[in-house]
Coordinates of C-alpha atoms in Angstrom, one line a residue:
X1 CA 126.1 97.7 107.2
X2 CA 128.7 99.2 104.9
X3 CA 128.4 102.9 104.0
X4 CA 127.8 102.1 100.3
X5 CA 125.1 99.6 101.3
X6 CA 123.4 102.4 103.3
X7 CA 123.5 104.7 100.4
X8 CA 122.2 102.0 98.1
X9 CA 119.4 101.2 100.5
X10 CA 118.5 104.9 100.7
X11 CA 118.5 105.2 96.9
X12 CA 116.2 102.1 96.5
X13 CA 113.8 103.4 99.2
X14 CA 113.6 106.8 97.5
X15 CA 113.0 105.2 94.1
X16 CA 110.2 103.0 95.5
X17 CA 108.6 106.0 97.2
X18 CA 108.7 108.1 94.1
X19 CA 107.5 105.2 91.9
X20 CA 104.6 104.5 94.1
X21 CA 103.7 108.2 94.5
X22 CA 103.9 108.6 90.7
X23 CA 101.6 105.7 90.3
X24 CA 99.0 106.9 92.8
X25 CA 99.3 110.6 92.0
X26 CA 96.3 110.4 89.6
X27 CA 93.9 108.6 91.9
X28 CA 92.2 111.7 93.4
X29 CA 91.5 113.4 90.0
X30 CA 91.1 110.4 87.7
X31 CA 87.3 110.2 87.7
X32 CA 87.0 113.9 86.9
X33 CA 89.8 113.8 84.3
X34 CA 88.1 110.8 82.5
X35 CA 84.7 112.5 82.7
X36 CA 86.1 115.6 81.0
X37 CA 88.0 113.7 78.3
X38 CA 85.2 111.3 77.6
X39 CA 82.4 114.0 77.9
X40 CA 80.5 111.4 79.9
X41 CA 79.1 110.6 83.3
X42 CA 81.1 109.3 86.3
X43 CA 79.9 105.7 85.7
X44 CA 81.5 105.6 82.3
X45 CA 84.6 107.2 83.6
X46 CA 84.8 104.5 86.3
X47 CA 84.8 101.8 83.7
X48 CA 87.7 103.5 81.8
X49 CA 89.5 103.9 85.1
X50 CA 89.3 100.2 85.7
X51 CA 90.7 99.5 82.2
X52 CA 93.5 102.0 82.9
X53 CA 94.4 100.2 86.0
X54 CA 94.2 96.8 84.2
X55 CA 96.5 98.0 81.4
X56 CA 99.0 99.2 84.0
X57 CA 98.9 95.9 85.9
X58 CA 99.3 93.8 82.7
X59 CA 102.3 95.8 81.6
X60 CA 103.9 95.3 85.1
X61 CA 103.2 91.6 84.9
X62 CA 104.7 91.3 81.4
X63 CA 107.7 93.5 82.0
X64 CA 108.8 92.5 85.5
X65 CA 110.9 89.6 84.2
X66 CA 112.3 91.8 81.4
X67 CA 113.4 94.5 83.8
X68 CA 114.8 91.8 86.1
X69 CA 117.0 90.5 83.3
X70 CA 118.1 94.0 82.3
X71 CA 119.1 94.7 85.9
X72 CA 121.1 91.5 86.0
X73 CA 122.9 92.5 82.8
X74 CA 123.3 96.2 83.2
X75 CA 123.0 96.8 87.0
X76 CA 120.2 97.6 89.3
X77 CA 120.8 101.4 89.6
X78 CA 120.5 102.2 85.8
X79 CA 117.3 100.2 85.6
X80 CA 115.8 102.0 88.6
X81 CA 116.8 105.3 87.1
X82 CA 115.1 104.4 83.8
X83 CA 112.1 103.5 85.9
X84 CA 111.9 107.0 87.3
X85 CA 112.3 108.4 83.8
X86 CA 109.3 106.3 82.6
X87 CA 107.1 107.6 85.4
X88 CA 108.1 111.2 84.5
X89 CA 107.0 110.4 80.9
X90 CA 103.7 109.1 82.3
X91 CA 103.2 112.3 84.3
X92 CA 103.7 114.3 81.1
X93 CA 101.2 112.2 79.3
X94 CA 98.7 112.6 82.1
X95 CA 99.1 116.3 82.2
X96 CA 98.8 117.0 78.5
X97 CA 96.6 114.1 77.3
X98 CA 94.1 115.4 74.8
X99 CA 92.2 112.1 74.7
X100 CA 91.8 108.9 76.7
X101 CA 94.0 107.1 74.3
X102 CA 97.0 109.1 75.5
X103 CA 96.1 108.3 79.1
X104 CA 96.3 104.6 78.2
X105 CA 99.7 105.1 76.4
X106 CA 101.0 106.9 79.5
X107 CA 99.7 104.3 81.9
X108 CA 101.2 101.5 79.8
X109 CA 104.6 103.2 79.8
X110 CA 104.3 103.6 83.6
X111 CA 103.4 99.9 83.9
X112 CA 106.4 98.9 81.8
X113 CA 108.8 100.9 83.8
X114 CA 106.9 100.5 87.1
X115 CA 107.8 96.8 87.1
X116 CA 110.9 98.1 89.0
X117 CA 109.6 96.8 92.3
X118 CA 111.1 93.4 91.5
X119 CA 114.4 95.1 90.6
X120 CA 114.3 97.1 93.9
X121 CA 113.6 93.9 95.8
X122 CA 116.5 92.2 94.1
X123 CA 118.8 95.1 95.0
X124 CA 117.7 94.9 98.6
X125 CA 118.4 91.2 98.6
X126 CA 121.8 91.8 97.2
X127 CA 122.9 94.2 99.9
X128 CA 121.2 92.5 102.9
X129 CA 122.7 90.1 105.3
X130 CA 120.8 87.5 107.3
X131 CA 120.9 89.9 110.2
X132 CA 119.2 92.9 108.5
X133 CA 117.2 91.3 105.7
X134 CA 113.9 91.5 107.5
X135 CA 114.4 95.1 108.5
X136 CA 115.4 96.1 105.0
X137 CA 112.4 94.5 103.4
X138 CA 110.2 96.2 106.1
X139 CA 111.7 99.5 105.0
X140 CA 110.8 98.7 101.4
X141 CA 107.2 98.1 102.4
X142 CA 107.2 101.3 104.4
X143 CA 108.5 103.2 101.4
X144 CA 105.7 101.7 99.3
X145 CA 103.1 102.8 101.9
X146 CA 104.6 106.2 102.1
X147 CA 104.4 106.6 98.3
X148 CA 100.7 105.7 98.5
X149 CA 100.2 108.5 101.1
X150 CA 102.3 111.1 99.3
X151 CA 101.0 110.5 95.8
X152 CA 97.3 111.1 96.3
X153 CA 98.1 114.0 98.7
X154 CA 100.0 115.7 95.9
X155 CA 97.5 114.7 93.3
X156 CA 94.6 116.0 95.3
X157 CA 96.3 119.2 96.2
X158 CA 97.3 119.9 92.6
X159 CA 93.9 118.8 91.3
X160 CA 92.3 121.8 92.9
X161 CA 94.0 123.9 90.2
X162 CA 92.6 121.7 87.4
X163 CA 92.6 118.0 86.4
X164 CA 95.6 118.4 84.0
X165 CA 97.8 120.1 86.6

């Protein structure tokens, strides 16, 4: 594999890990955060948590083709960097949300920019040969899994200092 392909692969794997960690960061504290914002019990918070997940998934579904087209037009790297920026905005919304409405806005922004998995997969397909394609997509899945381990670990650790931390 060429040197620039290795750096591109590394970049994509880092982006996928950070995106997934950003998505799953809120999982450990979401029920308590929703309970606090709604001033309700955990059952009501769970319903809102389901709707938050639904809004994120719908935005990903709707915007994956849009991000794919943007990445074809402007390049994969800028779209992936904008994706990271979108997740950072989501984290700010989650940290400072005075109401559940702001949580929904943040999660929808994250869903729009979180549709970057299709862009990342396209980037991997672009740089892969027949010989290393399976290995590269295996690394993508490993990065996805690593993000799902790192995100809740960070969220749970920081959640000890308060739900908005």
